[in-house]
Coordinates of C-alpha atoms in Angstrom, one line a residue:
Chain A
X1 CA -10.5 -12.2 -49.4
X2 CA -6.8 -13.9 -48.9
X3 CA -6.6 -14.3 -45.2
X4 CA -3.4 -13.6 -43.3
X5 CA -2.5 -15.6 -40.0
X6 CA -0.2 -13.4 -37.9
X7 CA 0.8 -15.0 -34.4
X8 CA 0.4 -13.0 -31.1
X9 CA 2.7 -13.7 -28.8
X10 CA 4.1 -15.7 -26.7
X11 CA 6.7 -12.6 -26.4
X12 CA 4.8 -9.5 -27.1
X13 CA 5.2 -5.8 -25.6
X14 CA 1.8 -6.3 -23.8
X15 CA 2.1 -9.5 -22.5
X16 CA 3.5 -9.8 -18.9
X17 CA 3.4 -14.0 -19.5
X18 CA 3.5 -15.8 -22.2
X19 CA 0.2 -16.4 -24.1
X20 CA 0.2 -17.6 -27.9
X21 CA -3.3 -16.4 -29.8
X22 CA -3.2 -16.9 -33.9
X23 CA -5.0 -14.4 -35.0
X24 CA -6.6 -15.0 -38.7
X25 CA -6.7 -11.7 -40.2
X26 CA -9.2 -10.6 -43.2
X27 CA -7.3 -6.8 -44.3
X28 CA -7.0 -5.6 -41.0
X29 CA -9.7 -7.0 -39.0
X30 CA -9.5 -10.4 -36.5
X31 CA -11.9 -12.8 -37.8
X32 CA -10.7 -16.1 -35.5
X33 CA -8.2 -16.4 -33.2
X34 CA -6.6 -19.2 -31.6
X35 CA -5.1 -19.5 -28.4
X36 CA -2.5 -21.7 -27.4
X37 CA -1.6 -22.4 -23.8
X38 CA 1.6 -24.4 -22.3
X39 CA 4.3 -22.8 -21.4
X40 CA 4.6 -22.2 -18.4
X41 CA 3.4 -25.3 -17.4
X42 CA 5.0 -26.6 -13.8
X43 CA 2.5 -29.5 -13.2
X44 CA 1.6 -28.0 -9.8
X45 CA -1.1 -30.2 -9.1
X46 CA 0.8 -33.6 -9.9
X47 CA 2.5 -32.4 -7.0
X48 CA -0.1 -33.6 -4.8
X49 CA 1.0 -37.3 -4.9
X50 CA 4.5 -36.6 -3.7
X51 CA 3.8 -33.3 -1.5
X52 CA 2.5 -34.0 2.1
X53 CA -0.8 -32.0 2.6
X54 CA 0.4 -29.7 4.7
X55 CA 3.3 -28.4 2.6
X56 CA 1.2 -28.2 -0.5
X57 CA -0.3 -25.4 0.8
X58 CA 3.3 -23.3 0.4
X59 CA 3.0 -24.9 -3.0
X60 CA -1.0 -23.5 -4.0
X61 CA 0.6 -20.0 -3.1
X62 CA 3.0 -20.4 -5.5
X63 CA 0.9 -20.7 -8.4
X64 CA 1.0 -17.4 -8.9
X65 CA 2.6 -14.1 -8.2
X66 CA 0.3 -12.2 -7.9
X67 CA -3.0 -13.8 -5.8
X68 CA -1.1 -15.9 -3.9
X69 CA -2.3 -14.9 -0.8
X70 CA -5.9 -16.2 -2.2
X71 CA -4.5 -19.5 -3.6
X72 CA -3.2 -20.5 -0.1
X73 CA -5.9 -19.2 1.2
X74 CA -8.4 -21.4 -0.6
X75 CA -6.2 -24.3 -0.4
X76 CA -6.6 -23.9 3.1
X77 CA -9.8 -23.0 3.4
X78 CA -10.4 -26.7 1.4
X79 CA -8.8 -28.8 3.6
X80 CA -10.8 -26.9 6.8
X81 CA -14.2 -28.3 5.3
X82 CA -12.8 -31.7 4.7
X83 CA -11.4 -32.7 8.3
X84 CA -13.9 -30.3 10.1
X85 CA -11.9 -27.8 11.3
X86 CA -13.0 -24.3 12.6
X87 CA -11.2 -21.1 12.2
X88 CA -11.0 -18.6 15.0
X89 CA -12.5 -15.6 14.5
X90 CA -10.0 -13.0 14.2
X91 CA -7.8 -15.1 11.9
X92 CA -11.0 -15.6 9.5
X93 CA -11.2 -11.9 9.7
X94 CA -7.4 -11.5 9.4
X95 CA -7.9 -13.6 6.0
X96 CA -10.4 -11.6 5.1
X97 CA -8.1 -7.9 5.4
X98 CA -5.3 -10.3 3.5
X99 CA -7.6 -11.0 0.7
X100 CA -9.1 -7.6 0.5
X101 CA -5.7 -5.8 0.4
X102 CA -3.9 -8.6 -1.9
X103 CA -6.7 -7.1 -4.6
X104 CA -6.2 -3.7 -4.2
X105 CA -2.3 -4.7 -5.2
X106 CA -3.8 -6.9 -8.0
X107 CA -5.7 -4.5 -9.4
X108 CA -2.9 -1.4 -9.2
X109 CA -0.9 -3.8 -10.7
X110 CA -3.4 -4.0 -13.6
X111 CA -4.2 -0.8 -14.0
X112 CA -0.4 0.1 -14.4
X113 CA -0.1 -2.9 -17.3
X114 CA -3.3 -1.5 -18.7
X115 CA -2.0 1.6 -18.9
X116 CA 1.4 0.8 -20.4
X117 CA -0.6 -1.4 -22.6
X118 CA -2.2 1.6 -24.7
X119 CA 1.1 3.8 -24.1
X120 CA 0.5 6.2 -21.2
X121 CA 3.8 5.1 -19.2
X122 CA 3.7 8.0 -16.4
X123 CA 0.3 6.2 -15.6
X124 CA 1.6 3.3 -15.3
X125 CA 4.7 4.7 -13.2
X126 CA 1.7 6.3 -10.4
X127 CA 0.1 3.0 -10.7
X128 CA 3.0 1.1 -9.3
X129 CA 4.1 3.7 -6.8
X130 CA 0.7 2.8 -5.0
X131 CA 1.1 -0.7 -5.5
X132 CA 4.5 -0.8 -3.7
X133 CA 3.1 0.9 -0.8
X134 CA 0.8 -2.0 -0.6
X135 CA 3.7 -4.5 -0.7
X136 CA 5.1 -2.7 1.9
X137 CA 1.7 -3.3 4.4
X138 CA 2.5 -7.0 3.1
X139 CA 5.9 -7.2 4.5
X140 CA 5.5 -5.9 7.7
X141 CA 2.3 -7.9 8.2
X142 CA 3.1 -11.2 6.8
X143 CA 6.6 -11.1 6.3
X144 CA 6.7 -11.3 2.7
X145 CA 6.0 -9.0 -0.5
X146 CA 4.8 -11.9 -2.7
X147 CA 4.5 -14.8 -1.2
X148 CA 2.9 -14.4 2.2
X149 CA 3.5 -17.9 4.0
X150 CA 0.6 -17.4 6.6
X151 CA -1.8 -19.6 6.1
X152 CA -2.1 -23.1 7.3
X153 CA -5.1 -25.2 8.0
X154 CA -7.1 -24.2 10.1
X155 CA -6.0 -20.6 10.9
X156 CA -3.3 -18.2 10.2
X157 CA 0.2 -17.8 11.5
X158 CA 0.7 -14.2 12.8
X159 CA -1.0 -11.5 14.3
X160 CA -1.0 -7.8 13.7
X161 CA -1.9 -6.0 16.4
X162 CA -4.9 -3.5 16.6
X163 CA -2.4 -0.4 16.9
X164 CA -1.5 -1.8 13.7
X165 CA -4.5 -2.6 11.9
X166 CA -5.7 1.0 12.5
X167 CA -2.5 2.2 11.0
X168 CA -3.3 -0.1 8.0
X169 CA -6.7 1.7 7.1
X170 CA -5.4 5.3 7.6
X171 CA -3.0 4.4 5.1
X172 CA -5.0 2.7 2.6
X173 CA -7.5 5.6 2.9
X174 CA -4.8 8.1 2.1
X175 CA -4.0 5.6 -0.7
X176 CA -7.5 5.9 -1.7
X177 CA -7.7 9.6 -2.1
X178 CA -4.2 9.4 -3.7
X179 CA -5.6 7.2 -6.3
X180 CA -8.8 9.1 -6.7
X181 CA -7.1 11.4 -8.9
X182 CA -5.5 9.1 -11.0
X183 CA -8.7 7.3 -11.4
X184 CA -9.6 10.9 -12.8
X185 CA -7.3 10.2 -15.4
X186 CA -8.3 6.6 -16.4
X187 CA -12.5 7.9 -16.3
X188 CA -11.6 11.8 -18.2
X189 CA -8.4 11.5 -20.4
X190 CA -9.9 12.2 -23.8
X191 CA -7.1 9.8 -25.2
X192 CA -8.3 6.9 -23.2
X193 CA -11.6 7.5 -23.7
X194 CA -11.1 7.4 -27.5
X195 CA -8.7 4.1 -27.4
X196 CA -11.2 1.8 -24.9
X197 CA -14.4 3.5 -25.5
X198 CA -16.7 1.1 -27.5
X199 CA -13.6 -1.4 -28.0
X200 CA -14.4 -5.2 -27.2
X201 CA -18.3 -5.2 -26.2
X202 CA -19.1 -8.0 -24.6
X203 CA -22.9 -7.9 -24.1
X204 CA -24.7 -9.3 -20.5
X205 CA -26.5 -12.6 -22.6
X206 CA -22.7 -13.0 -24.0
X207 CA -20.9 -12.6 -20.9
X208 CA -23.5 -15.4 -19.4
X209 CA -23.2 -17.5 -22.7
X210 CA -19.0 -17.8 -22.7
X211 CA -19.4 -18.3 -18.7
X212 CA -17.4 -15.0 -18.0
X213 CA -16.7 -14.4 -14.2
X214 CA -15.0 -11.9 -11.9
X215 CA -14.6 -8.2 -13.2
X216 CA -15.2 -9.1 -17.4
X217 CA -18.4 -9.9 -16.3
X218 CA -19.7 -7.3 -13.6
X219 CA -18.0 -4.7 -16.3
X220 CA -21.3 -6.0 -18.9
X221 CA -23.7 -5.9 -16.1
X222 CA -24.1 -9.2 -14.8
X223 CA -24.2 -9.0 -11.2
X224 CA -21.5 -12.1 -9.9
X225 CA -19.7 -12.2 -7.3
X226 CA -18.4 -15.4 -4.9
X227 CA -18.1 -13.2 -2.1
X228 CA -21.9 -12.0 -1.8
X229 CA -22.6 -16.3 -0.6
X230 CA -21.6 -15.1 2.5
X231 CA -18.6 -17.7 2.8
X232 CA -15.7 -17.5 5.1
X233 CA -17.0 -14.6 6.9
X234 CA -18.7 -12.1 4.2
X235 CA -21.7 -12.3 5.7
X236 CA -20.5 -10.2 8.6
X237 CA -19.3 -7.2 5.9
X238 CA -21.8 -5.0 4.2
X239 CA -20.8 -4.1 0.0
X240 CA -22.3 -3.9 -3.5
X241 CA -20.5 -5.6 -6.2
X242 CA -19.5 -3.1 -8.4
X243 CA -21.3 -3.2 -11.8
X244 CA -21.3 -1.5 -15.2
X245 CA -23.5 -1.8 -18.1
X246 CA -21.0 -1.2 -21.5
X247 CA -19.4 -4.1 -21.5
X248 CA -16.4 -2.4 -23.6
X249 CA -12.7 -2.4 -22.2
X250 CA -13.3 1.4 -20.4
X251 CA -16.4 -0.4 -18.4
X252 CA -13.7 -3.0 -17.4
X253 CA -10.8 -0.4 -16.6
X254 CA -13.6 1.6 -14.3
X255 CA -15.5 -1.7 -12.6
X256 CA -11.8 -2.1 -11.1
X257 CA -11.0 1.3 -10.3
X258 CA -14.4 0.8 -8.2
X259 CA -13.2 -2.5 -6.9
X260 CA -10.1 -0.6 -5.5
X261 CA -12.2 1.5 -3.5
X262 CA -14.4 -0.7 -2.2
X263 CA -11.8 -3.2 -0.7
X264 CA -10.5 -0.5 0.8
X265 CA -13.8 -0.2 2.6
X266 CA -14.0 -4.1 3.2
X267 CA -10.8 -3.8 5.0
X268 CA -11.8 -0.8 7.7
X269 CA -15.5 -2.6 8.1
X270 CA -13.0 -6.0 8.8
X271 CA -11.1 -4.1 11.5
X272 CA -14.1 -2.0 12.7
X273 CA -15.4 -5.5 13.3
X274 CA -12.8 -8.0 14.2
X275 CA -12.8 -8.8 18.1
X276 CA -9.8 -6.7 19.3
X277 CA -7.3 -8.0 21.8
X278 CA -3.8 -9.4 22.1
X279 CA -2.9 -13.3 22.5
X280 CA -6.4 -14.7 20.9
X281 CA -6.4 -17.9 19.3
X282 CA -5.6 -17.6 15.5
X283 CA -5.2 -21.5 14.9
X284 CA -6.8 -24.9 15.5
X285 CA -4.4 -27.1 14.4
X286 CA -6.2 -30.5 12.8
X287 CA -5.6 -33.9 13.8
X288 CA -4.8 -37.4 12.1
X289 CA -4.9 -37.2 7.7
X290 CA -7.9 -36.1 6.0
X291 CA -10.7 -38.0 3.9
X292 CA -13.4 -36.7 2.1
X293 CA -13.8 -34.6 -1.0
X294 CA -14.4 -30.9 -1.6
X295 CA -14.8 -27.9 -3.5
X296 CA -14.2 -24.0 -2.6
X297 CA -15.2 -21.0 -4.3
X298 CA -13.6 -18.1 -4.0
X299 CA -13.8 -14.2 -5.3
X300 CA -10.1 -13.1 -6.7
X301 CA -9.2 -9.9 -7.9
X302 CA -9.6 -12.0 -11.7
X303 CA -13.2 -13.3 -10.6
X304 CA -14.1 -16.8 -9.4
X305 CA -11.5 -19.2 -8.9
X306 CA -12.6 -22.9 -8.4
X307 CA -10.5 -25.5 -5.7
X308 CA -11.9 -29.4 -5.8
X309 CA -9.4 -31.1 -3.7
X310 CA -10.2 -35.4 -2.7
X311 CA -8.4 -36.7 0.2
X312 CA -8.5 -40.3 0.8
X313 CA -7.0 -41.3 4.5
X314 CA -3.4 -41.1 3.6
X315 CA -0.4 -37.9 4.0
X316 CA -0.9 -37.2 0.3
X317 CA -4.0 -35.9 -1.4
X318 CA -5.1 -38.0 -4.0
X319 CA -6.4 -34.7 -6.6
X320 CA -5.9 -30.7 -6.2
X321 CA -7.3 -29.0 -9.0
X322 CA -8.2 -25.2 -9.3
X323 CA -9.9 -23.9 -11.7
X324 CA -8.2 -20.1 -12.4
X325 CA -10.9 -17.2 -13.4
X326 CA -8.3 -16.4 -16.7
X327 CA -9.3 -20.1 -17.9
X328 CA -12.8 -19.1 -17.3
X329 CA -12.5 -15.9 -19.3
X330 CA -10.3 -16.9 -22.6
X331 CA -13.9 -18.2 -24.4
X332 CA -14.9 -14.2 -23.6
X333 CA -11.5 -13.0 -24.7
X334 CA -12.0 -14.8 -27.8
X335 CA -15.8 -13.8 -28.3
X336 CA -14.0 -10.5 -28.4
X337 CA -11.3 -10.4 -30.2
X338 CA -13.5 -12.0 -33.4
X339 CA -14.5 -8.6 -35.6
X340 CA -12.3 -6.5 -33.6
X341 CA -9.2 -4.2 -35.3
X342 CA -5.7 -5.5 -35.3
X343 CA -4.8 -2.7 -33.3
X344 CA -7.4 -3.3 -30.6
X345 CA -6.1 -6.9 -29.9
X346 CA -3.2 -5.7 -27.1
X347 CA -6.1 -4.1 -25.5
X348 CA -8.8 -6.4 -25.3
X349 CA -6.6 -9.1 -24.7
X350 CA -4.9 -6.9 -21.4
X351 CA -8.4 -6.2 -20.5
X352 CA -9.6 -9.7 -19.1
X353 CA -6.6 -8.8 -17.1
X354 CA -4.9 -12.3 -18.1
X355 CA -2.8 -14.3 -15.5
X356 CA -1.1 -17.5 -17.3
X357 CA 0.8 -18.7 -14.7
X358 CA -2.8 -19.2 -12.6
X359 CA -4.4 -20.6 -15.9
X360 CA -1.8 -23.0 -16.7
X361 CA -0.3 -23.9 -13.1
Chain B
X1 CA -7.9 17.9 -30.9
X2 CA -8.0 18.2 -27.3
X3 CA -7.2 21.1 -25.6
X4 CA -3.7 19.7 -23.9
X5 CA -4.4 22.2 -20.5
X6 CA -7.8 20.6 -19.9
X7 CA -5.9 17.0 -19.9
X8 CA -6.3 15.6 -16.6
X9 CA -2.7 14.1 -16.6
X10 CA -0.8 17.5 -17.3
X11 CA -0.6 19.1 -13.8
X12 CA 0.4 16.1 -11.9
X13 CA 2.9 15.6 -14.5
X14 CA 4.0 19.3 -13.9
X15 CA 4.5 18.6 -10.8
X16 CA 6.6 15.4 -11.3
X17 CA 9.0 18.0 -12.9
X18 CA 9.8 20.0 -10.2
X19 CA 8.5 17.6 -7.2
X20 CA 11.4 14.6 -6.0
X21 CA 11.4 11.1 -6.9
X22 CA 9.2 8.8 -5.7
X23 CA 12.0 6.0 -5.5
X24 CA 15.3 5.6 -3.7
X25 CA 18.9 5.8 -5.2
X26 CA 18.9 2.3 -4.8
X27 CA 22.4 1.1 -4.2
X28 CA 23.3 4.3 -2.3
X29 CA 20.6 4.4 -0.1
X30 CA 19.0 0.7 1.3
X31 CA 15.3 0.7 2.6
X32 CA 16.3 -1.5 5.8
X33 CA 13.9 -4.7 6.2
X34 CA 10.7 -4.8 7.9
X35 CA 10.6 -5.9 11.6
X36 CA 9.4 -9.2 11.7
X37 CA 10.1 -9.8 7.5
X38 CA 11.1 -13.0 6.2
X39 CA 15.0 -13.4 5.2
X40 CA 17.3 -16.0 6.2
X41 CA 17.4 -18.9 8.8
X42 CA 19.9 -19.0 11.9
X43 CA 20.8 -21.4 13.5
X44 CA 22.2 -22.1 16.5
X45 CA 24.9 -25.0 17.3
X46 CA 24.8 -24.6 21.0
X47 CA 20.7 -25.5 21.6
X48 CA 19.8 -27.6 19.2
X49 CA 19.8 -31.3 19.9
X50 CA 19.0 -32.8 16.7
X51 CA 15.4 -34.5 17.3
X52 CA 14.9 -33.8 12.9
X53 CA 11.7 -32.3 13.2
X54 CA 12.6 -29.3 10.8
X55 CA 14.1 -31.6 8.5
X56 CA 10.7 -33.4 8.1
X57 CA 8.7 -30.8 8.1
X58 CA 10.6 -28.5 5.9
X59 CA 8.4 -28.3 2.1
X60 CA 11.3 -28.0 0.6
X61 CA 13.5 -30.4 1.8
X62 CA 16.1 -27.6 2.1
X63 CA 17.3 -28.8 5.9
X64 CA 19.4 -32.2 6.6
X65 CA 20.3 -32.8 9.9
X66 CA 22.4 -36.3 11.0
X67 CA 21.7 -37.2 14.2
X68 CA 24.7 -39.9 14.9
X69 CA 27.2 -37.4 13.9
X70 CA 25.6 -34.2 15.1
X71 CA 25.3 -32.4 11.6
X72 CA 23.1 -29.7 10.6
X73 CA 23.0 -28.3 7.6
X74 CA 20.7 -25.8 5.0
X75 CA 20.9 -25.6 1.8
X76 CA 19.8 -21.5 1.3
X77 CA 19.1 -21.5 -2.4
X78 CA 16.4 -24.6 -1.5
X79 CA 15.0 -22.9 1.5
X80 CA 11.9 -21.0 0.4
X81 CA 11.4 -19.0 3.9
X82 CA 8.3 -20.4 5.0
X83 CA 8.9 -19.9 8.6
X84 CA 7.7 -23.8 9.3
X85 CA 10.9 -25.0 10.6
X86 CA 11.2 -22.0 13.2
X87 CA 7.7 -22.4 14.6
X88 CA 8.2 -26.8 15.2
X89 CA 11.6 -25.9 16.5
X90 CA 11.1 -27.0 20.5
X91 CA 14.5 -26.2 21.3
X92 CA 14.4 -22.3 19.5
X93 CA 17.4 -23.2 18.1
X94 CA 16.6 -21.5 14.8
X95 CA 15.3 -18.0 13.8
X96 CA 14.4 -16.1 11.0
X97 CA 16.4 -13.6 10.3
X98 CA 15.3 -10.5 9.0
X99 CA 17.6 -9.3 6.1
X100 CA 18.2 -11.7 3.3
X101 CA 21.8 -13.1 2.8
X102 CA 23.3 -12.0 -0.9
X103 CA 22.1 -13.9 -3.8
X104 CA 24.3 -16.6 -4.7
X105 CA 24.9 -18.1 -8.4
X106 CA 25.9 -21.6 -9.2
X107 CA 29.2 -21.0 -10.5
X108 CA 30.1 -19.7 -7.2
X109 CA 31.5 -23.6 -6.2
X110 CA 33.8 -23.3 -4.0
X111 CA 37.8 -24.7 -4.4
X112 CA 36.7 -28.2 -2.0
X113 CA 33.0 -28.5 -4.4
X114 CA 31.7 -26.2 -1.7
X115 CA 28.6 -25.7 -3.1
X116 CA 26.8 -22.5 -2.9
X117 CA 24.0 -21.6 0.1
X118 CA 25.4 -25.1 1.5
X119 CA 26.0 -23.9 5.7
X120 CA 27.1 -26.7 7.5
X121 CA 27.2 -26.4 11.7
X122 CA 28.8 -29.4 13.7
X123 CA 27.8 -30.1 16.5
X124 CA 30.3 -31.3 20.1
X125 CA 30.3 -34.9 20.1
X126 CA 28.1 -36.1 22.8
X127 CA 30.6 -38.0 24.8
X128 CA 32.8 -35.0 24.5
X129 CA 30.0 -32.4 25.4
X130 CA 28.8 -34.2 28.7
X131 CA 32.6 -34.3 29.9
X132 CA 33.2 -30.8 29.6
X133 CA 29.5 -30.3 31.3
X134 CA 30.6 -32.5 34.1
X135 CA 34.4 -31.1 34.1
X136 CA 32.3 -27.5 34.3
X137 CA 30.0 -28.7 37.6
X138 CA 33.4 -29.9 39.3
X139 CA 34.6 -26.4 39.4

């Protein structure tokens, strides 16, 4: 049969960022697909040789808009191993309510694109509503909506007081009931159901063999997750990762509907636990340059995301690299998108929720 | 074909019918800032005594501050409001102000090349400072 190469992107009604896939069509129906990435390149990491190492923590949180609490975070966190330097309690724990809420806005966020994605725009609209109440928690807690500026190594820069904190959780557990019932719509809508039901399968064996990570793979069942090592103080918080066994795009829509929940219950365990007070120590600041090599793991609302940084004595790192979970995933998004329908592309492709300007830094 | 009362979307989108808007009229009615939110830096002439710590530490290289002749200066459009020059500040001479100035737009150069976000602050001379100091303690 005469094949037909139509090219996806990198502007496309789906597509919050620009993303190029090829797709080689047989009729209607994706045999190959090739994806191009590039262009939103900013050569991040070069910056390294020019950035001192403590500003190029301002710069890891600018990778992207949308984790970038995590990315300074695990910048941080890097630099900590190498030069040795411990973290006070309540700011690991401050780090932790951070991380926990910056998914809960990562994943609203998704949901709302995924929504829009297969055309139910009031969805989409009630997705984003929640999400700016989130931003909101962000602003009067770090000072920022996006970019949060309160990390540095070895600790964190504000405090929020307990009144606060306790404020926080009632909130985000209103929020939660709130987006119960619109999770009633993504699990019962009989129109979502039929457009992501059975749509992209990616089996457990497959989701192991392309090296899938964060919510693509806990949506086929394979039970992964950065966050149950224990590091950086998740040993000290009690949670399942949440799993589901179809594999197809609804599994993945639902494992992060779950995911919404339970970070919400990660943050009131975090302040249920975090030692209460005013004026405690939130930083140790380090001393002289660092040397030594490292790497961090780290859950993101995408999945794992991979930091190897090598300091060698002087101001200047001498190589950051992270390793973004959307890299990880684009072998599973193109396992998928082989044999699927034309039609199903926008879908499958929205599904590994993709973040460019992470995978291409 | 799906009965459309049984969808789980229809009542809550009933009720957006009748119910008010989740947003504001935007620019009729302003959400003020956040205590404690990140906006703009202030500075103040009057403390500061021009040691150049923020200028060194400042990521982006937004600050310049000329110690001989008592200049400090910002560039706003550079300044990513990180905070990091207000906490190495000894003196407390700058601040973080809470709203965020207006945007500006490159073609906003002023008639003297002015450009835009550039604030400038000169300091007294030295010489000219301690006189009046020392003309102030004599009365």
């Amino acid at each position: 049969m005469k094949r037909t190469i139509i090219p996806f992107g990198p502007q496309h009604p789906v597509l919050p960022e620009p993303l190029v896939l090829d797709l080689i069509l047989e009729d209607e129906r994706v045999v190959d697909a090739v994806p191009t990435i590039g262009y939103i390149h900013r050569g991040l990491e070069m910056m390294v040789e020019r950035v001192e190492y403590t500003e190029m923590g301002f710069v890891a949180e600018r990778i992207c808009g949308i984790c970038s609490f995590m990315h300074g975070m695990g910048y941080c966190v890097s630099l900590e191993a190498i030069m040795n330097v411990e973290v006070p309690e309540r700011a690991r724990w401050l780090r932790i309510i951070w991380a926990e809420i910056s998914r809960v806005q990562s994943h609203l966020l998704w949901l709302g694109l995924g929504a829009d994605a297969f055309g139910f725009e009031n969805l989409f609209m009630h997705c984003w509503r929640m999400r700016e109440e989130i931003l909101d928690i962000f602003e009067k807690t770090t000072g920022g909506r996006i970019i949060h500026s309160v990390n540095r190594i070895g600790g964190v820069k504000r405090d929020v007081s307990d009144a606060e904190l306790a404020a926080i959780v009632v909130k985000l557990e209103e929020l939660g009931k709130a987006f119960e019932k619109t999770a009633n719509v993504f699990g019962k809508d009989p129109s979502i159901r039929h457009r992501l039901s059975g749509v992209g399968v990616l089996s457990a064996d497959d989701a192991r063999a392309v090296d899938a990570v964060g919510p693509m793979a806990r949506a086929s069942g394979v039970v992964m997750d950065t966050r149950l090592s224990g590091t950086y103080g998740y040993d000290q918080v009690d949670f399942e990762p949440v799993t589901e066994t179809a594999g197809d795009c609804l599994a993945r829509v639902v494992v992060r509907m779950r995911e919404v929940q339970q970070s919400i219950g990660l943050v009131r365990q975090a302040v249920e636990k975090m030692p209460k007070g005013e004026g405690m120590p939130l930083e140790n600041k380090p001393r002289g340059n660092p040397v030594g090599e490292t790497y961090t793991r780290l859950e993101q609302p995408r999945g794992e995301v991979l930091y190897y940084v090598k300091a060698n004595g002087t101001k200047n790192l001498e190589r950051f690299r992270a390793r973004t979970p959307t890299f990880a995933n684009i072998p599973a998004m193109i396992k998928l998108v082989r044999g699927c329908d034309l039609a199903d592309v926008p879908n499958i492709i929205l599904t590994i929720d993709p973040c460019i300007s992470c995978t291409e830094r | 074909m799906a009965n459309p009362l049984r969808l789980p979307m229809v009542p809550r989108a009933l009720r957006n019918l009748v119910s008010r808007p989740a947003t504001r009229r935007y620019p009729y009615e302003i959400r003020p800032r956040f205590e404690g939110a990140r906006g703009t830096i202030e500075f103040d002439v009057e403390t500061c005594n021009y040691c150049m710590l923020c200028m060194r530490r400042c990521p982006a290289a937004a600050i310049t501050v000329v110690r001989e002749d008592r200049i400090w200066s910002i560039e706003h459009l550079t300044c990513i409001g990180c905070n990091v020059c207000v906490e190495v500040c000894n003196k407390n001479s700058l601040s973080m102000a809470k709203e965020s100035k207006p945007v500006h737009t490159h073609a906003e150069v002023g008639p003297q090349g002015q450009r835009p976000g550039h604030e400038e602050w000169h300091g007294p001379d030295p010489a000219i400072a301690a006189a009046a100091k020392a003309a102030a303690a004599a009365t």
